[in-house]
């Protein structure tokens, strides 16, 4: 169990630590969360370690189930334009990345991911040089981000 700096209490089953974008994260299965965050309960969450209040982590004497549910995965496919793929050095951001370089300099990328929100964040780095083809949930996340950006920059 731990408390975030805004005093939220979560009961979690920790899985592993990892770094992403110069931050340390704790991947955990959320067993119980605060009101308003019910969508996280029963799912895998990346908790940023520097958001955890120092001294608030408590190891529960309660024994967890012997195994957690399988972490969900999605197969993603996206196209990268020649302006980023032309030199044949596309980044392998995700597990099981496969890249098909095309004669026009573009690339078709497929991979396996566990977190669609984080995947969206990574693919937004490519801006208009990236077109997400699947899964539909990721296409929707990208479309919503594009619409919000368009509204912010509307003249």
PDB file of C-alpha atoms in Angstrom:
ATOM      1  CA  UNK A   1       0.000   0.000   0.000  1.00  0.00           C
ATOM      2  CA  UNK A   2       1.256   3.504  -0.663  1.00  0.00           C
ATOM      3  CA  UNK A   3       0.124   7.118  -0.679  1.00  0.00           C
ATOM      4  CA  UNK A   4       0.675   9.559  -3.503  1.00  0.00           C
ATOM      5  CA  UNK A   5       1.692  13.120  -2.707  1.00  0.00           C
ATOM      6  CA  UNK A   6      -1.944  14.233  -3.046  1.00  0.00           C
ATOM      7  CA  UNK A   7      -2.765  11.701  -0.319  1.00  0.00           C
ATOM      8  CA  UNK A   8      -4.453   9.031  -2.396  1.00  0.00           C
ATOM      9  CA  UNK A   9      -4.194   5.563  -0.908  1.00  0.00           C
ATOM     10  CA  UNK A  10      -3.816   2.551  -3.184  1.00  0.00           C
ATOM     11  CA  UNK A  11      -3.471  -1.132  -2.321  1.00  0.00           C
ATOM     12  CA  UNK A  12      -1.285  -2.749  -4.940  1.00  0.00           C
ATOM     13  CA  UNK A  13       0.625  -5.887  -5.815  1.00  0.00           C
ATOM     14  CA  UNK A  14       4.042  -4.686  -7.020  1.00  0.00           C
ATOM     15  CA  UNK A  15       5.500  -6.404 -10.065  1.00  0.00           C
ATOM     16  CA  UNK A  16       8.683  -4.621 -11.130  1.00  0.00           C
ATOM     17  CA  UNK A  17      10.528  -1.310 -11.413  1.00  0.00           C
ATOM     18  CA  UNK A  18      11.464   0.227 -14.753  1.00  0.00           C
ATOM     19  CA  UNK A  19      12.557   3.540 -16.224  1.00  0.00           C
ATOM     20  CA  UNK A  20      10.855   5.514 -18.958  1.00  0.00           C
ATOM     21  CA  UNK A  21      11.698   9.036 -20.096  1.00  0.00           C
ATOM     22  CA  UNK A  22      14.179   9.472 -17.216  1.00  0.00           C
ATOM     23  CA  UNK A  23      11.581   8.577 -14.563  1.00  0.00           C
ATOM     24  CA  UNK A  24      11.456   5.499 -12.334  1.00  0.00           C
ATOM     25  CA  UNK A  25       8.131   3.630 -12.381  1.00  0.00           C
ATOM     26  CA  UNK A  26       6.637   0.785 -10.390  1.00  0.00           C
ATOM     27  CA  UNK A  27       4.460  -1.546 -12.443  1.00  0.00           C
ATOM     28  CA  UNK A  28       1.791  -2.903 -10.111  1.00  0.00           C
ATOM     29  CA  UNK A  29      -1.596  -4.556 -10.137  1.00  0.00           C
ATOM     30  CA  UNK A  30      -4.121  -2.244  -8.450  1.00  0.00           C
ATOM     31  CA  UNK A  31      -6.198  -4.096  -5.866  1.00  0.00           C
ATOM     32  CA  UNK A  32      -7.903  -1.073  -4.320  1.00  0.00           C
ATOM     33  CA  UNK A  33      -7.885   2.642  -5.093  1.00  0.00           C
ATOM     34  CA  UNK A  34      -9.434   5.917  -4.031  1.00  0.00           C
ATOM     35  CA  UNK A  35     -12.912   7.103  -4.978  1.00  0.00           C
ATOM     36  CA  UNK A  36     -12.916   8.461  -8.495  1.00  0.00           C
ATOM     37  CA  UNK A  37     -10.207   6.090  -9.698  1.00  0.00           C
ATOM     38  CA  UNK A  38     -12.249   2.904  -9.802  1.00  0.00           C
ATOM     39  CA  UNK A  39     -11.215   2.284 -13.425  1.00  0.00           C
ATOM     40  CA  UNK A  40      -7.690   1.473 -12.216  1.00  0.00           C
ATOM     41  CA  UNK A  41      -8.828  -1.206  -9.758  1.00  0.00           C
ATOM     42  CA  UNK A  42      -8.350  -4.655 -11.232  1.00  0.00           C
ATOM     43  CA  UNK A  43      -5.818  -3.387 -13.750  1.00  0.00           C
ATOM     44  CA  UNK A  44      -2.106  -2.914 -14.252  1.00  0.00           C
ATOM     45  CA  UNK A  45      -0.857   0.588 -13.480  1.00  0.00           C
ATOM     46  CA  UNK A  46       2.489   2.330 -13.951  1.00  0.00           C
ATOM     47  CA  UNK A  47       3.083   4.322 -10.747  1.00  0.00           C
ATOM     48  CA  UNK A  48       5.735   7.031 -10.900  1.00  0.00           C
ATOM     49  CA  UNK A  49       7.985   6.390  -7.893  1.00  0.00           C
ATOM     50  CA  UNK A  50       8.770  10.063  -7.189  1.00  0.00           C
ATOM     51  CA  UNK A  51       5.007  10.640  -6.647  1.00  0.00           C
ATOM     52  CA  UNK A  52       4.971   8.229  -3.710  1.00  0.00           C
ATOM     53  CA  UNK A  53       5.149   9.959  -0.326  1.00  0.00           C
ATOM     54  CA  UNK A  54       8.368   8.927   1.401  1.00  0.00           C
ATOM     55  CA  UNK A  55       7.708   6.624   4.337  1.00  0.00           C
ATOM     56  CA  UNK A  56       4.121   5.878   3.272  1.00  0.00           C
ATOM     57  CA  UNK A  57       4.702   2.411   1.822  1.00  0.00           C
ATOM     58  CA  UNK A  58       3.380  -0.315   4.113  1.00  0.00           C
ATOM     59  CA  UNK A  59       3.857  -4.025   3.502  1.00  0.00           C
ATOM     60  CA  UNK A  60       0.554  -5.710   4.218  1.00  0.00           C
ATOM     61  CA  UNK A  61       0.524  -8.891   6.299  1.00  0.00           C
ATOM     62  CA  UNK A  62      -2.362 -10.046   4.096  1.00  0.00           C
ATOM     63  CA  UNK A  63      -1.189 -12.684   1.622  1.00  0.00           C
ATOM     64  CA  UNK A  64      -1.978 -11.961  -2.009  1.00  0.00           C
ATOM     65  CA  UNK A  65      -3.420 -14.540  -4.384  1.00  0.00           C
ATOM     66  CA  UNK A  66      -0.768 -16.903  -5.789  1.00  0.00           C
ATOM     67  CA  UNK A  67      -1.006 -15.356  -9.252  1.00  0.00           C
ATOM     68  CA  UNK A  68      -2.278 -12.191 -10.841  1.00  0.00           C
ATOM     69  CA  UNK A  69      -4.392 -12.045 -13.978  1.00  0.00           C
ATOM     70  CA  UNK A  70      -2.557 -11.948 -17.282  1.00  0.00           C
ATOM     71  CA  UNK A  71      -1.540  -8.442 -18.290  1.00  0.00           C
ATOM     72  CA  UNK A  72      -3.514  -7.331 -21.367  1.00  0.00           C
ATOM     73  CA  UNK A  73      -1.673  -6.845 -24.647  1.00  0.00           C
ATOM     74  CA  UNK A  74      -2.521  -5.208 -27.937  1.00  0.00           C
ATOM     75  CA  UNK A  75      -0.941  -5.634 -31.333  1.00  0.00           C
ATOM     76  CA  UNK A  76      -0.382  -2.233 -32.846  1.00  0.00           C
ATOM     77  CA  UNK A  77       0.343  -1.252 -36.452  1.00  0.00           C
ATOM     78  CA  UNK A  78       1.376   2.168 -37.647  1.00  0.00           C
ATOM     79  CA  UNK A  79       2.947   3.799 -40.672  1.00  0.00           C
ATOM     80  CA  UNK A  80       5.875   6.186 -40.456  1.00  0.00           C
ATOM     81  CA  UNK A  81       6.468   8.660 -43.257  1.00  0.00           C
ATOM     82  CA  UNK A  82       9.702   8.810 -45.253  1.00  0.00           C
ATOM     83  CA  UNK A  83      10.829  11.895 -43.344  1.00  0.00           C
ATOM     84  CA  UNK A  84      11.445   9.722 -40.253  1.00  0.00           C
ATOM     85  CA  UNK A  85      11.911   6.235 -41.737  1.00  0.00           C
ATOM     86  CA  UNK A  86      14.032   6.961 -44.826  1.00  0.00           C
ATOM     87  CA  UNK A  87      17.394   6.085 -43.284  1.00  0.00           C
ATOM     88  CA  UNK A  88      16.142   2.684 -42.124  1.00  0.00           C
ATOM     89  CA  UNK A  89      16.720   3.384 -38.456  1.00  0.00           C
ATOM     90  CA  UNK A  90      13.256   3.409 -36.917  1.00  0.00           C
ATOM     91  CA  UNK A  91      13.268   3.147 -33.124  1.00  0.00           C
ATOM     92  CA  UNK A  92      12.129  -0.114 -31.540  1.00  0.00           C
ATOM     93  CA  UNK A  93       9.957   1.449 -28.834  1.00  0.00           C
ATOM     94  CA  UNK A  94       7.877  -1.638 -28.114  1.00  0.00           C
ATOM     95  CA  UNK A  95       8.137  -5.407 -27.620  1.00  0.00           C
ATOM     96  CA  UNK A  96       8.201  -7.647 -30.669  1.00  0.00           C
ATOM     97  CA  UNK A  97       8.716  -4.693 -33.021  1.00  0.00           C
ATOM     98  CA  UNK A  98       8.737  -5.658 -36.686  1.00  0.00           C
ATOM     99  CA  UNK A  99       9.487  -3.068 -39.364  1.00  0.00           C
ATOM    100  CA  UNK A 100       8.818  -3.301 -43.073  1.00  0.00           C
ATOM    101  CA  UNK A 101      10.755  -0.626 -44.939  1.00  0.00           C
ATOM    102  CA  UNK A 102       9.032   0.419 -48.144  1.00  0.00           C
ATOM    103  CA  UNK A 103      10.574   1.566 -51.441  1.00  0.00           C
ATOM    104  CA  UNK A 104       9.203   5.119 -50.966  1.00  0.00           C
ATOM    105  CA  UNK A 105      11.197   5.463 -47.709  1.00  0.00           C
ATOM    106  CA  UNK A 106       8.208   4.965 -45.390  1.00  0.00           C
ATOM    107  CA  UNK A 107       7.863   2.095 -42.917  1.00  0.00           C
ATOM    108  CA  UNK A 108       5.085  -0.124 -41.633  1.00  0.00           C
ATOM    109  CA  UNK A 109       5.649  -1.004 -37.975  1.00  0.00           C
ATOM    110  CA  UNK A 110       3.915  -3.660 -35.882  1.00  0.00           C
ATOM    111  CA  UNK A 111       4.543  -4.392 -32.226  1.00  0.00           C
ATOM    112  CA  UNK A 112       3.045  -5.609 -28.967  1.00  0.00           C
ATOM    113  CA  UNK A 113       2.132  -3.173 -26.180  1.00  0.00           C
ATOM    114  CA  UNK A 114       0.622  -3.326 -22.701  1.00  0.00           C
ATOM    115  CA  UNK A 115      -0.446   0.302 -22.249  1.00  0.00           C
ATOM    116  CA  UNK A 116      -2.344   2.174 -24.969  1.00  0.00           C
ATOM    117  CA  UNK A 117      -2.101   5.550 -23.217  1.00  0.00           C
ATOM    118  CA  UNK A 118       1.686   5.315 -22.997  1.00  0.00           C
ATOM    119  CA  UNK A 119       1.837   4.044 -26.579  1.00  0.00           C
ATOM    120  CA  UNK A 120      -0.077   7.125 -27.696  1.00  0.00           C
ATOM    121  CA  UNK A 121       2.400   9.347 -25.848  1.00  0.00           C
ATOM    122  CA  UNK A 122       5.324   7.708 -27.618  1.00  0.00           C
ATOM    123  CA  UNK A 123       3.758   7.807 -31.084  1.00  0.00           C
ATOM    124  CA  UNK A 124       2.778  11.470 -30.710  1.00  0.00           C
ATOM    125  CA  UNK A 125       6.516  12.208 -30.824  1.00  0.00           C
ATOM    126  CA  UNK A 126       6.316  11.532 -34.545  1.00  0.00           C
ATOM    127  CA  UNK A 127       3.612  14.213 -34.962  1.00  0.00           C
ATOM    128  CA  UNK A 128       2.169  14.129 -38.486  1.00  0.00           C
ATOM    129  CA  UNK A 129       4.741  11.582 -39.686  1.00  0.00           C
ATOM    130  CA  UNK A 130       2.803   8.767 -38.001  1.00  0.00           C
ATOM    131  CA  UNK A 131      -0.520   7.168 -38.920  1.00  0.00           C
ATOM    132  CA  UNK A 132      -1.869   4.571 -36.473  1.00  0.00           C
ATOM    133  CA  UNK A 133      -3.747   1.777 -38.244  1.00  0.00           C
ATOM    134  CA  UNK A 134      -4.733  -0.457 -35.327  1.00  0.00           C
ATOM    135  CA  UNK A 135      -6.062  -1.311 -32.814  1.00  0.00           C
ATOM    136  CA  UNK A 136      -9.214   0.840 -33.009  1.00  0.00           C
ATOM    137  CA  UNK A 137      -8.792   1.938 -29.374  1.00  0.00           C
ATOM    138  CA  UNK A 138      -5.391   3.443 -30.160  1.00  0.00           C
ATOM    139  CA  UNK A 139      -6.717   5.081 -33.334  1.00  0.00           C
ATOM    140  CA  UNK A 140      -9.401   6.727 -31.185  1.00  0.00           C
ATOM    141  CA  UNK A 141      -6.820   7.954 -28.638  1.00  0.00           C
ATOM    142  CA  UNK A 142      -4.711   9.448 -31.435  1.00  0.00           C
ATOM    143  CA  UNK A 143      -7.757  11.060 -33.070  1.00  0.00           C
ATOM    144  CA  UNK A 144      -8.829  12.625 -29.760  1.00  0.00           C
ATOM    145  CA  UNK A 145      -5.313  13.988 -29.174  1.00  0.00           C
ATOM    146  CA  UNK A 146      -5.221  15.432 -32.710  1.00  0.00           C
ATOM    147  CA  UNK A 147      -8.615  17.093 -32.234  1.00  0.00           C
ATOM    148  CA  UNK A 148      -7.554  18.648 -28.929  1.00  0.00           C
ATOM    149  CA  UNK A 149      -4.309  19.921 -30.476  1.00  0.00           C
ATOM    150  CA  UNK A 150      -6.232  21.318 -33.425  1.00  0.00           C
ATOM    151  CA  UNK A 151      -8.567  23.198 -31.076  1.00  0.00           C
ATOM    152  CA  UNK A 152      -5.651  24.602 -29.054  1.00  0.00           C
ATOM    153  CA  UNK A 153      -3.884  25.892 -32.159  1.00  0.00           C
ATOM    154  CA  UNK A 154      -6.981  27.082 -34.061  1.00  0.00           C
ATOM    155  CA  UNK A 155      -6.637  30.650 -35.234  1.00  0.00           C
TER     156      UNK A 155
END
